[in-house]
Short mmCIF file of N, CA and C in Angstrom, two decimals:
data_model
loop_
_atom_site.label_atom_id
_atom_site.label_comp_id
_atom_site.label_asym_id
_atom_site.label_seq_id
_atom_site.Cartn_x
_atom_site.Cartn_y
_atom_site.Cartn_z
N VAL F 137 -30.66 -10.00 8.85
CA VAL F 137 -30.56 -9.28 7.59
C VAL F 137 -29.33 -9.82 6.85
N LYS F 138 -29.52 -10.22 5.61
CA LYS F 138 -28.43 -10.72 4.77
C LYS F 138 -28.12 -9.67 3.71
N VAL F 139 -26.85 -9.24 3.64
CA VAL F 139 -26.44 -8.24 2.65
C VAL F 139 -26.17 -8.94 1.33
N VAL F 140 -26.78 -8.43 0.27
CA VAL F 140 -26.57 -8.97 -1.07
C VAL F 140 -25.58 -8.05 -1.79
N THR F 141 -24.56 -8.66 -2.43
CA THR F 141 -23.58 -7.87 -3.18
C THR F 141 -23.69 -8.19 -4.66
N ALA F 142 -23.27 -7.24 -5.47
CA ALA F 142 -23.24 -7.42 -6.93
C ALA F 142 -21.92 -6.84 -7.44
N GLY F 143 -21.34 -7.48 -8.44
CA GLY F 143 -20.09 -6.98 -9.03
C GLY F 143 -18.87 -7.40 -8.23
N GLN F 144 -17.71 -7.04 -8.76
CA GLN F 144 -16.43 -7.39 -8.15
C GLN F 144 -15.64 -6.12 -7.84
N VAL F 145 -14.88 -6.17 -6.74
CA VAL F 145 -14.00 -5.05 -6.41
C VAL F 145 -12.89 -4.98 -7.47
N SER F 146 -12.16 -3.88 -7.52
CA SER F 146 -11.08 -3.71 -8.48
C SER F 146 -10.03 -4.79 -8.32
N GLN F 147 -9.35 -5.09 -9.43
CA GLN F 147 -8.28 -6.07 -9.39
C GLN F 147 -7.20 -5.58 -8.42
N GLY F 148 -6.69 -6.49 -7.60
CA GLY F 148 -5.68 -6.12 -6.61
C GLY F 148 -6.28 -5.73 -5.27
N TYR F 149 -7.61 -5.79 -5.14
CA TYR F 149 -8.30 -5.45 -3.90
C TYR F 149 -9.16 -6.63 -3.47
N ARG F 150 -9.53 -6.65 -2.18
CA ARG F 150 -10.34 -7.75 -1.67
C ARG F 150 -11.33 -7.24 -0.64
N LEU F 151 -12.41 -8.02 -0.47
CA LEU F 151 -13.38 -7.72 0.58
C LEU F 151 -12.79 -8.15 1.92
N THR F 152 -12.92 -7.32 2.93
CA THR F 152 -12.43 -7.71 4.26
C THR F 152 -13.59 -7.95 5.23
N THR F 153 -14.64 -7.15 5.12
CA THR F 153 -15.80 -7.32 6.01
C THR F 153 -17.06 -6.85 5.31
N VAL F 154 -18.16 -7.42 5.72
CA VAL F 154 -19.48 -6.93 5.33
C VAL F 154 -20.31 -6.96 6.60
N SER F 155 -20.76 -5.80 7.04
CA SER F 155 -21.57 -5.74 8.26
C SER F 155 -22.82 -4.91 8.01
N VAL F 156 -23.83 -5.19 8.83
CA VAL F 156 -25.11 -4.52 8.67
C VAL F 156 -25.64 -4.13 10.05
N PHE F 157 -26.25 -2.92 10.11
CA PHE F 157 -26.84 -2.47 11.37
C PHE F 157 -28.21 -1.87 11.06
N PRO F 158 -29.22 -2.29 11.70
CA PRO F 158 -29.26 -3.37 12.69
C PRO F 158 -29.13 -4.73 12.00
N PRO F 159 -28.55 -5.71 12.68
CA PRO F 159 -28.39 -7.04 12.08
C PRO F 159 -29.70 -7.82 12.01
N THR F 160 -30.68 -7.43 12.82
CA THR F 160 -31.99 -8.09 12.78
C THR F 160 -33.07 -7.02 12.72
N VAL F 161 -34.16 -7.37 12.06
CA VAL F 161 -35.31 -6.48 11.99
C VAL F 161 -36.56 -7.29 12.31
N THR F 162 -37.58 -6.60 12.72
CA THR F 162 -38.87 -7.24 12.99
C THR F 162 -39.78 -6.98 11.80
N VAL F 163 -40.36 -8.08 11.27
CA VAL F 163 -41.26 -7.95 10.14
C VAL F 163 -42.66 -8.36 10.55
N PHE F 164 -43.64 -7.89 9.83
CA PHE F 164 -45.02 -8.30 10.10
C PHE F 164 -45.79 -8.34 8.79
N ALA F 165 -46.93 -9.00 8.82
CA ALA F 165 -47.81 -9.06 7.65
C ALA F 165 -49.24 -9.24 8.13
N ALA F 166 -50.18 -8.80 7.32
CA ALA F 166 -51.59 -9.00 7.64
C ALA F 166 -51.90 -10.50 7.66
N ASN F 167 -51.19 -11.24 6.82
CA ASN F 167 -51.35 -12.70 6.78
C ASN F 167 -50.13 -13.33 7.44
N PRO F 168 -50.22 -13.87 8.68
CA PRO F 168 -49.07 -14.43 9.40
C PRO F 168 -48.38 -15.57 8.66
N ILE F 169 -49.04 -16.23 7.74
CA ILE F 169 -48.41 -17.32 6.99
C ILE F 169 -47.27 -16.78 6.13
N LEU F 170 -47.41 -15.57 5.62
CA LEU F 170 -46.32 -14.96 4.83
C LEU F 170 -45.04 -14.84 5.67
N VAL F 171 -45.17 -14.43 6.92
CA VAL F 171 -44.00 -14.31 7.81
C VAL F 171 -43.44 -15.71 8.11
N ASP F 172 -44.32 -16.67 8.34
CA ASP F 172 -43.87 -18.05 8.63
C ASP F 172 -43.12 -18.65 7.45
N ASN F 173 -43.43 -18.23 6.23
CA ASN F 173 -42.78 -18.78 5.04
C ASN F 173 -41.42 -18.15 4.74
N LEU F 174 -41.05 -17.10 5.47
CA LEU F 174 -39.72 -16.48 5.27
C LEU F 174 -38.63 -17.46 5.69
N PRO F 175 -37.46 -17.41 5.04
CA PRO F 175 -36.38 -18.36 5.37
C PRO F 175 -35.63 -18.05 6.67
N GLY F 176 -36.04 -17.13 7.46
CA GLY F 176 -35.32 -16.78 8.69
C GLY F 176 -34.46 -15.53 8.54
N TYR F 177 -34.45 -14.99 7.34
CA TYR F 177 -33.71 -13.76 7.10
C TYR F 177 -34.40 -13.00 5.98
N VAL F 178 -34.05 -11.71 5.89
CA VAL F 178 -34.48 -10.90 4.75
C VAL F 178 -33.22 -10.33 4.12
N GLU F 179 -33.28 -10.11 2.82
CA GLU F 179 -32.12 -9.61 2.09
C GLU F 179 -32.23 -8.12 1.82
N THR F 180 -31.05 -7.51 1.65
CA THR F 180 -31.01 -6.11 1.22
C THR F 180 -31.11 -6.07 -0.30
N VAL F 181 -31.40 -4.90 -0.84
CA VAL F 181 -31.20 -4.72 -2.28
C VAL F 181 -29.68 -4.81 -2.49
N PRO F 182 -29.20 -5.19 -3.67
CA PRO F 182 -27.76 -5.39 -3.86
C PRO F 182 -26.95 -4.10 -3.67
N VAL F 183 -25.78 -4.25 -3.03
CA VAL F 183 -24.80 -3.16 -2.96
C VAL F 183 -23.80 -3.45 -4.08
N ASP F 184 -23.55 -2.44 -4.94
CA ASP F 184 -22.68 -2.63 -6.10
C ASP F 184 -21.22 -2.46 -5.71
N LEU F 185 -20.42 -3.51 -5.92
CA LEU F 185 -18.99 -3.48 -5.59
C LEU F 185 -18.12 -3.24 -6.83
N THR F 186 -18.72 -3.07 -7.99
CA THR F 186 -17.98 -2.98 -9.24
C THR F 186 -16.90 -1.89 -9.18
N GLY F 187 -15.64 -2.33 -9.31
CA GLY F 187 -14.52 -1.40 -9.36
C GLY F 187 -14.16 -0.74 -8.04
N ALA F 188 -14.76 -1.17 -6.94
CA ALA F 188 -14.52 -0.50 -5.65
C ALA F 188 -13.08 -0.70 -5.20
N LYS F 189 -12.49 0.35 -4.63
CA LYS F 189 -11.13 0.32 -4.08
C LYS F 189 -11.11 0.79 -2.63
N ASP F 190 -12.21 1.37 -2.16
CA ASP F 190 -12.29 1.91 -0.80
C ASP F 190 -13.51 1.34 -0.11
N ASP F 191 -13.54 1.48 1.21
CA ASP F 191 -14.68 1.02 1.99
C ASP F 191 -15.96 1.70 1.51
N ILE F 192 -17.06 0.98 1.64
CA ILE F 192 -18.38 1.51 1.27
C ILE F 192 -19.22 1.57 2.54
N ASP F 193 -19.85 2.70 2.79
CA ASP F 193 -20.75 2.88 3.94
C ASP F 193 -22.03 3.50 3.37
N THR F 194 -23.12 2.71 3.35
CA THR F 194 -24.33 3.17 2.70
C THR F 194 -25.58 2.66 3.40
N ARG F 195 -26.70 3.29 3.12
CA ARG F 195 -28.00 2.81 3.62
C ARG F 195 -28.69 2.10 2.47
N LEU F 196 -29.25 0.91 2.77
CA LEU F 196 -29.92 0.12 1.74
C LEU F 196 -31.33 -0.23 2.18
N ASN F 197 -32.20 -0.33 1.21
CA ASN F 197 -33.55 -0.82 1.46
C ASN F 197 -33.51 -2.34 1.58
N LEU F 198 -34.53 -2.89 2.20
CA LEU F 198 -34.66 -4.33 2.30
C LEU F 198 -35.51 -4.82 1.12
N ASN F 199 -35.16 -5.98 0.60
CA ASN F 199 -35.89 -6.58 -0.51
C ASN F 199 -36.93 -7.53 0.09
N LEU F 200 -38.11 -7.01 0.38
CA LEU F 200 -39.15 -7.78 1.08
C LEU F 200 -40.18 -8.34 0.11
N PRO F 201 -40.65 -9.57 0.39
CA PRO F 201 -41.73 -10.12 -0.42
C PRO F 201 -42.99 -9.27 -0.27
N ASP F 202 -43.86 -9.36 -1.28
CA ASP F 202 -45.13 -8.62 -1.24
C ASP F 202 -45.91 -8.99 0.02
N GLY F 203 -46.49 -8.00 0.66
CA GLY F 203 -47.32 -8.23 1.84
C GLY F 203 -46.55 -8.22 3.15
N ILE F 204 -45.21 -8.12 3.10
CA ILE F 204 -44.37 -8.11 4.31
C ILE F 204 -43.85 -6.69 4.52
N SER F 205 -43.90 -6.22 5.75
CA SER F 205 -43.40 -4.89 6.09
C SER F 205 -42.43 -4.98 7.25
N VAL F 206 -41.61 -3.94 7.43
CA VAL F 206 -40.65 -3.86 8.53
C VAL F 206 -41.23 -2.93 9.59
N VAL F 207 -41.05 -3.31 10.86
CA VAL F 207 -41.44 -2.44 11.96
C VAL F 207 -40.30 -1.43 12.13
N GLY F 208 -40.59 -0.16 12.14
CA GLY F 208 -39.57 0.87 12.37
C GLY F 208 -38.86 1.28 11.08
N GLU F 209 -37.57 1.56 11.21
CA GLU F 209 -36.75 2.05 10.10
C GLU F 209 -36.82 1.11 8.91
N GLN F 210 -37.01 1.66 7.73
CA GLN F 210 -37.20 0.86 6.51
C GLN F 210 -35.88 0.52 5.81
N THR F 211 -34.77 1.12 6.26
CA THR F 211 -33.46 0.85 5.65
C THR F 211 -32.49 0.36 6.72
N VAL F 212 -31.39 -0.23 6.25
CA VAL F 212 -30.33 -0.68 7.15
C VAL F 212 -29.02 -0.04 6.69
N ASN F 213 -28.09 0.12 7.63
CA ASN F 213 -26.77 0.66 7.30
C ASN F 213 -25.85 -0.52 6.99
N VAL F 214 -25.21 -0.46 5.82
CA VAL F 214 -24.30 -1.53 5.39
C VAL F 214 -22.90 -0.94 5.24
N VAL F 215 -21.92 -1.61 5.85
CA VAL F 215 -20.52 -1.21 5.72
C VAL F 215 -19.76 -2.38 5.10
N VAL F 216 -19.10 -2.10 3.97
CA VAL F 216 -18.30 -3.11 3.27
C VAL F 216 -16.84 -2.67 3.36
N GLY F 217 -16.01 -3.51 3.97
CA GLY F 217 -14.58 -3.22 4.09
C GLY F 217 -13.84 -3.74 2.87
N ILE F 218 -13.03 -2.88 2.24
CA ILE F 218 -12.26 -3.25 1.06
C ILE F 218 -10.83 -2.79 1.28
N SER F 219 -9.88 -3.68 1.04
CA SER F 219 -8.48 -3.27 1.17
C SER F 219 -7.65 -3.87 0.05
N ALA F 220 -6.52 -3.25 -0.20
CA ALA F 220 -5.62 -3.73 -1.25
C ALA F 220 -4.98 -5.04 -0.80
N ILE F 221 -4.79 -5.93 -1.75
CA ILE F 221 -4.06 -7.17 -1.48
C ILE F 221 -2.59 -6.79 -1.36
N GLU F 222 -1.95 -7.26 -0.31
CA GLU F 222 -0.55 -6.94 -0.05
C GLU F 222 0.37 -7.92 -0.78
N GLY F 223 1.51 -7.43 -1.16
CA GLY F 223 2.50 -8.27 -1.82
C GLY F 223 3.89 -7.73 -1.56
N SER F 224 4.88 -8.35 -2.19
CA SER F 224 6.25 -7.87 -2.05
C SER F 224 6.92 -7.90 -3.42
N MET F 225 8.00 -7.14 -3.52
CA MET F 225 8.73 -7.04 -4.79
C MET F 225 10.22 -6.90 -4.48
N THR F 226 11.04 -7.57 -5.27
CA THR F 226 12.49 -7.47 -5.14
C THR F 226 13.02 -6.62 -6.28
N LEU F 227 13.78 -5.58 -5.93
CA LEU F 227 14.40 -4.72 -6.93
C LEU F 227 15.91 -4.96 -6.86
N ASN F 228 16.45 -5.59 -7.87
CA ASN F 228 17.87 -5.93 -7.90
C ASN F 228 18.69 -4.83 -8.54
N ASP F 229 19.97 -4.79 -8.18
CA ASP F 229 20.96 -3.97 -8.88
C ASP F 229 20.61 -2.49 -8.89
N ARG F 230 20.26 -1.94 -7.72
CA ARG F 230 19.91 -0.52 -7.60
C ARG F 230 21.13 0.28 -7.19
N LEU F 231 21.42 1.33 -7.94
CA LEU F 231 22.60 2.16 -7.72
C LEU F 231 22.50 2.97 -6.43
N VAL F 232 23.58 2.98 -5.65
CA VAL F 232 23.67 3.76 -4.42
C VAL F 232 24.32 5.10 -4.77
N GLU F 233 23.70 6.19 -4.32
CA GLU F 233 24.16 7.54 -4.62
C GLU F 233 24.83 8.14 -3.38
N MET F 234 26.02 8.71 -3.56
CA MET F 234 26.71 9.38 -2.44
C MET F 234 26.29 10.86 -2.43
N VAL F 235 25.96 11.36 -1.23
CA VAL F 235 25.57 12.77 -1.12
C VAL F 235 26.36 13.44 0.00
N ASN F 236 26.51 14.74 -0.12
CA ASN F 236 27.13 15.61 0.90
C ASN F 236 28.60 15.31 1.17
N LEU F 237 29.32 14.80 0.19
CA LEU F 237 30.76 14.55 0.37
C LEU F 237 31.51 15.88 0.24
N ASP F 238 32.41 16.13 1.18
CA ASP F 238 33.26 17.32 1.14
C ASP F 238 34.00 17.34 -0.21
N PRO F 239 33.98 18.48 -0.93
CA PRO F 239 34.63 18.53 -2.25
C PRO F 239 36.14 18.28 -2.20
N LYS F 240 36.75 18.40 -1.02
CA LYS F 240 38.19 18.15 -0.91
C LYS F 240 38.50 16.66 -0.74
N LEU F 241 37.42 15.83 -0.74
CA LEU F 241 37.58 14.39 -0.53
C LEU F 241 37.00 13.61 -1.70
N VAL F 242 37.45 12.36 -1.82
CA VAL F 242 36.86 11.43 -2.78
C VAL F 242 36.44 10.19 -1.99
N ALA F 243 35.47 9.47 -2.52
CA ALA F 243 35.00 8.28 -1.81
C ALA F 243 34.79 7.14 -2.79
N GLU F 244 35.06 5.95 -2.29
CA GLU F 244 34.75 4.73 -3.03
C GLU F 244 33.82 3.92 -2.14
N ILE F 245 32.79 3.35 -2.76
CA ILE F 245 31.87 2.53 -1.97
C ILE F 245 31.84 1.11 -2.53
N SER F 246 31.58 0.19 -1.63
CA SER F 246 31.50 -1.21 -2.03
C SER F 246 30.44 -1.90 -1.18
N PRO F 247 29.43 -2.49 -1.81
CA PRO F 247 29.16 -2.50 -3.24
C PRO F 247 28.53 -1.18 -3.69
N GLN F 248 28.52 -0.97 -5.01
CA GLN F 248 27.93 0.25 -5.56
C GLN F 248 26.44 0.08 -5.82
N ARG F 249 25.97 -1.17 -5.79
CA ARG F 249 24.56 -1.46 -6.05
C ARG F 249 24.02 -2.39 -4.97
N VAL F 250 22.74 -2.24 -4.65
CA VAL F 250 22.10 -3.06 -3.62
C VAL F 250 20.80 -3.65 -4.16
N THR F 251 20.25 -4.58 -3.39
CA THR F 251 18.95 -5.17 -3.69
C THR F 251 17.96 -4.68 -2.63
N LEU F 252 16.79 -4.23 -3.06
CA LEU F 252 15.73 -3.79 -2.15
C LEU F 252 14.59 -4.79 -2.18
N ILE F 253 14.03 -5.08 -1.02
CA ILE F 253 12.81 -5.86 -0.95
C ILE F 253 11.75 -4.94 -0.36
N LEU F 254 10.69 -4.68 -1.15
CA LEU F 254 9.63 -3.77 -0.76
C LEU F 254 8.34 -4.56 -0.57
N SER F 255 7.45 -4.04 0.27
CA SER F 255 6.12 -4.64 0.42
C SER F 255 5.09 -3.53 0.44
N GLY F 256 3.85 -3.92 0.13
CA GLY F 256 2.76 -2.96 0.14
C GLY F 256 1.63 -3.44 -0.75
N PRO F 257 0.65 -2.56 -0.98
CA PRO F 257 -0.49 -2.93 -1.81
C PRO F 257 -0.06 -3.29 -3.24
N LEU F 258 -0.58 -4.40 -3.76
CA LEU F 258 -0.21 -4.85 -5.11
C LEU F 258 -0.41 -3.78 -6.18
N PRO F 259 -1.51 -3.02 -6.15
CA PRO F 259 -1.66 -2.00 -7.20
C PRO F 259 -0.52 -0.98 -7.21
N LEU F 260 0.02 -0.64 -6.03
CA LEU F 260 1.16 0.29 -5.98
C LEU F 260 2.44 -0.38 -6.46
N LEU F 261 2.66 -1.63 -6.04
CA LEU F 261 3.86 -2.35 -6.48
C LEU F 261 3.85 -2.51 -8.00
N ASP F 262 2.67 -2.74 -8.57
CA ASP F 262 2.56 -2.93 -10.02
C ASP F 262 2.91 -1.68 -10.80
N ARG F 263 2.68 -0.51 -10.22
CA ARG F 263 2.98 0.72 -10.98
C ARG F 263 4.30 1.38 -10.55
N LEU F 264 5.07 0.70 -9.73
CA LEU F 264 6.37 1.23 -9.29
C LEU F 264 7.31 1.37 -10.48
N GLN F 265 7.98 2.51 -10.58
CA GLN F 265 8.94 2.75 -11.66
C GLN F 265 10.31 2.98 -11.05
N SER F 266 11.34 2.86 -11.88
CA SER F 266 12.71 2.95 -11.37
C SER F 266 12.99 4.28 -10.67
N GLY F 267 12.37 5.37 -11.12
CA GLY F 267 12.59 6.67 -10.50
C GLY F 267 11.87 6.85 -9.17
N ASP F 268 11.07 5.86 -8.77
CA ASP F 268 10.31 5.97 -7.52
C ASP F 268 11.12 5.56 -6.29
N THR F 269 12.34 5.10 -6.50
CA THR F 269 13.21 4.73 -5.36
C THR F 269 14.53 5.49 -5.47
N ARG F 270 15.05 5.89 -4.33
CA ARG F 270 16.36 6.55 -4.29
C ARG F 270 17.12 5.98 -3.10
N ILE F 271 18.35 5.56 -3.35
CA ILE F 271 19.19 4.97 -2.30
C ILE F 271 20.41 5.87 -2.15
N THR F 272 20.58 6.45 -0.94
CA THR F 272 21.68 7.38 -0.74
C THR F 272 22.52 7.01 0.47
N LEU F 273 23.78 7.44 0.42
CA LEU F 273 24.68 7.38 1.57
C LEU F 273 25.06 8.81 1.89
N ASP F 274 24.75 9.27 3.08
CA ASP F 274 25.07 10.64 3.48
C ASP F 274 26.49 10.66 4.04
N LEU F 275 27.40 11.31 3.29
CA LEU F 275 28.80 11.38 3.68
C LEU F 275 29.16 12.73 4.30
N GLY F 276 28.14 13.54 4.60
CA GLY F 276 28.37 14.85 5.20
C GLY F 276 29.06 14.73 6.55
N GLY F 277 30.08 15.56 6.76
CA GLY F 277 30.77 15.62 8.04
C GLY F 277 31.81 14.51 8.24
N LEU F 278 31.98 13.63 7.27
CA LEU F 278 32.96 12.55 7.42
C LEU F 278 34.31 13.00 6.88
N SER F 279 35.36 12.55 7.55
CA SER F 279 36.73 12.85 7.11
C SER F 279 37.33 11.60 6.49
N ALA F 280 38.57 11.67 6.08
CA ALA F 280 39.24 10.53 5.47
C ALA F 280 39.20 9.34 6.43
N GLY F 281 38.93 8.16 5.88
CA GLY F 281 38.86 6.95 6.69
C GLY F 281 37.95 5.92 6.04
N THR F 282 37.76 4.81 6.76
CA THR F 282 36.91 3.72 6.27
C THR F 282 35.70 3.61 7.18
N TYR F 283 34.52 3.50 6.59
CA TYR F 283 33.27 3.50 7.35
C TYR F 283 32.36 2.38 6.84
N GLN F 284 31.48 1.92 7.72
CA GLN F 284 30.38 1.03 7.34
C GLN F 284 29.10 1.84 7.56
N LEU F 285 28.41 2.19 6.49
CA LEU F 285 27.24 3.05 6.59
C LEU F 285 25.99 2.32 6.09
N THR F 286 24.87 2.69 6.71
CA THR F 286 23.58 2.13 6.30
C THR F 286 22.97 3.07 5.27
N PRO F 287 22.59 2.56 4.10
CA PRO F 287 22.00 3.44 3.09
C PRO F 287 20.61 3.90 3.51
N LYS F 288 20.25 5.09 3.06
CA LYS F 288 18.91 5.65 3.31
C LYS F 288 18.07 5.39 2.06
N ILE F 289 16.86 4.88 2.27
CA ILE F 289 15.97 4.56 1.16
C ILE F 289 14.82 5.56 1.15
N GLU F 290 14.60 6.20 0.01
CA GLU F 290 13.48 7.12 -0.16
C GLU F 290 12.54 6.52 -1.21
N LEU F 291 11.26 6.44 -0.85
CA LEU F 291 10.25 5.89 -1.75
C LEU F 291 9.24 6.96 -2.12
N ALA F 292 8.96 7.12 -3.40
CA ALA F 292 7.99 8.11 -3.86
C ALA F 292 6.57 7.72 -3.47
N LEU F 293 6.32 6.42 -3.33
CA LEU F 293 4.99 5.93 -2.96
C LEU F 293 4.98 5.62 -1.48
N SER F 294 4.35 6.47 -0.69
CA SER F 294 4.46 6.40 0.77
C SER F 294 3.82 5.15 1.39
N ASP F 295 2.91 4.49 0.69
CA ASP F 295 2.27 3.30 1.26
C ASP F 295 3.11 2.04 1.11
N LEU F 296 4.28 2.16 0.49
CA LEU F 296 5.19 1.01 0.38
C LEU F 296 6.17 1.03 1.54
N GLN F 297 6.61 -0.16 1.95
CA GLN F 297 7.58 -0.27 3.04
C GLN F 297 8.82 -1.00 2.54
N VAL F 298 9.98 -0.61 3.08
CA VAL F 298 11.22 -1.32 2.80
C VAL F 298 11.32 -2.45 3.80
N GLU F 299 11.31 -3.68 3.31
CA GLU F 299 11.45 -4.84 4.18
C GLU F 299 12.91 -5.17 4.44
N SER F 300 13.75 -4.98 3.41
CA SER F 300 15.15 -5.34 3.55
C SER F 300 15.99 -4.64 2.49
N VAL F 301 17.26 -4.37 2.85
CA VAL F 301 18.26 -3.86 1.93
C VAL F 301 19.42 -4.84 2.01
N LEU F 302 19.83 -5.34 0.85
CA LEU F 302 20.91 -6.33 0.82
C LEU F 302 22.06 -5.80 -0.01
N PRO F 303 23.26 -5.61 0.55
CA PRO F 303 23.58 -5.76 1.96
C PRO F 303 23.06 -4.58 2.77
N GLY F 304 22.99 -4.78 4.08
CA GLY F 304 22.45 -3.76 4.97
C GLY F 304 23.39 -2.60 5.22
N THR F 305 24.69 -2.80 5.02
CA THR F 305 25.66 -1.72 5.18
C THR F 305 26.59 -1.69 3.96
N ILE F 306 27.13 -0.52 3.72
CA ILE F 306 28.03 -0.29 2.58
C ILE F 306 29.37 0.19 3.14
N GLU F 307 30.44 -0.39 2.63
CA GLU F 307 31.77 0.08 3.04
C GLU F 307 32.12 1.32 2.23
N VAL F 308 32.57 2.36 2.95
CA VAL F 308 32.95 3.61 2.31
C VAL F 308 34.39 3.92 2.69
N ILE F 309 35.21 4.15 1.67
CA ILE F 309 36.61 4.55 1.91
C ILE F 309 36.75 5.97 1.39
N ILE F 310 37.02 6.88 2.33
CA ILE F 310 37.15 8.30 1.98
C ILE F 310 38.62 8.68 2.08
N SER F 311 39.10 9.39 1.06
CA SER F 311 40.49 9.85 1.05
C SER F 311 40.55 11.26 0.49
N PRO F 312 41.68 11.95 0.74
CA PRO F 312 41.80 13.31 0.20
C PRO F 312 41.76 13.27 -1.33
N ALA F 313 41.15 14.28 -1.90
CA ALA F 313 41.09 14.36 -3.37
C ALA F 313 42.50 14.63 -3.89
N PRO F 314 42.86 14.01 -5.01
CA PRO F 314 44.19 14.29 -5.56
C PRO F 314 44.29 15.77 -5.94
N THR F 315 45.47 16.33 -5.68
CA THR F 315 45.66 17.74 -6.01
C THR F 315 46.10 17.83 -7.46
N GLN F 316 45.59 18.86 -8.11
CA GLN F 316 45.96 19.09 -9.51
C GLN F 316 47.29 19.83 -9.54
N THR F 317 48.25 19.27 -10.19
CA THR F 317 49.53 20.00 -10.35
C THR F 317 49.43 20.79 -11.65
N PRO F 318 49.84 22.06 -11.56
CA PRO F 318 49.75 22.88 -12.78
C PRO F 318 50.65 22.32 -13.85
N ALA F 319 50.23 22.44 -15.09
CA ALA F 319 51.06 21.98 -16.22
C ALA F 319 52.27 22.88 -16.32
N PRO F 320 53.43 22.30 -16.63
CA PRO F 320 54.63 23.15 -16.75
C PRO F 320 54.46 24.18 -17.87
N ARG F 321 55.03 25.37 -17.60
CA ARG F 321 54.95 26.45 -18.59
C ARG F 321 56.03 26.26 -19.61
N ARG F 322 55.74 26.65 -20.81
CA ARG F 322 56.73 26.51 -21.87
C ARG F 322 57.15 27.84 -22.38
#
């Protein structure tokens, strides 16, 4: 059995598999010459792939010449695998945000911006917006001193992966907050 397809999957997606069950069928005809003239396979009616983004699992009829019949089940099960094309994207100059710093302390970080390399399905990478990524350094529980911390990356689109953060660690210098001296009274 040969699966016939029509149309194209959505942009950014690709066919991964096309399978049919049963893969072979038995055909017969009142006139045996009709069976002898078959090319060694029979085709399905077309499965429409137009705009598809997900796998297709369907039953299809066979497209048989006149006078030819199938023994048993008249349809076949067709499974078409479709997946997003994977890609990567580099996001330069992304601001690192400090969180959970004790209010009695101040912190300086170096560098203040990092580069992210993300990977995932092209359609998701194409619609990624600046607000879809957040880079934080958790300074909770830290006292005055110098630290090398790994930033935490949060992605709004869960099917994307962080491949790399450049640099991988950020230097943090924490010191006591300057005390405000009251203005002299006049």
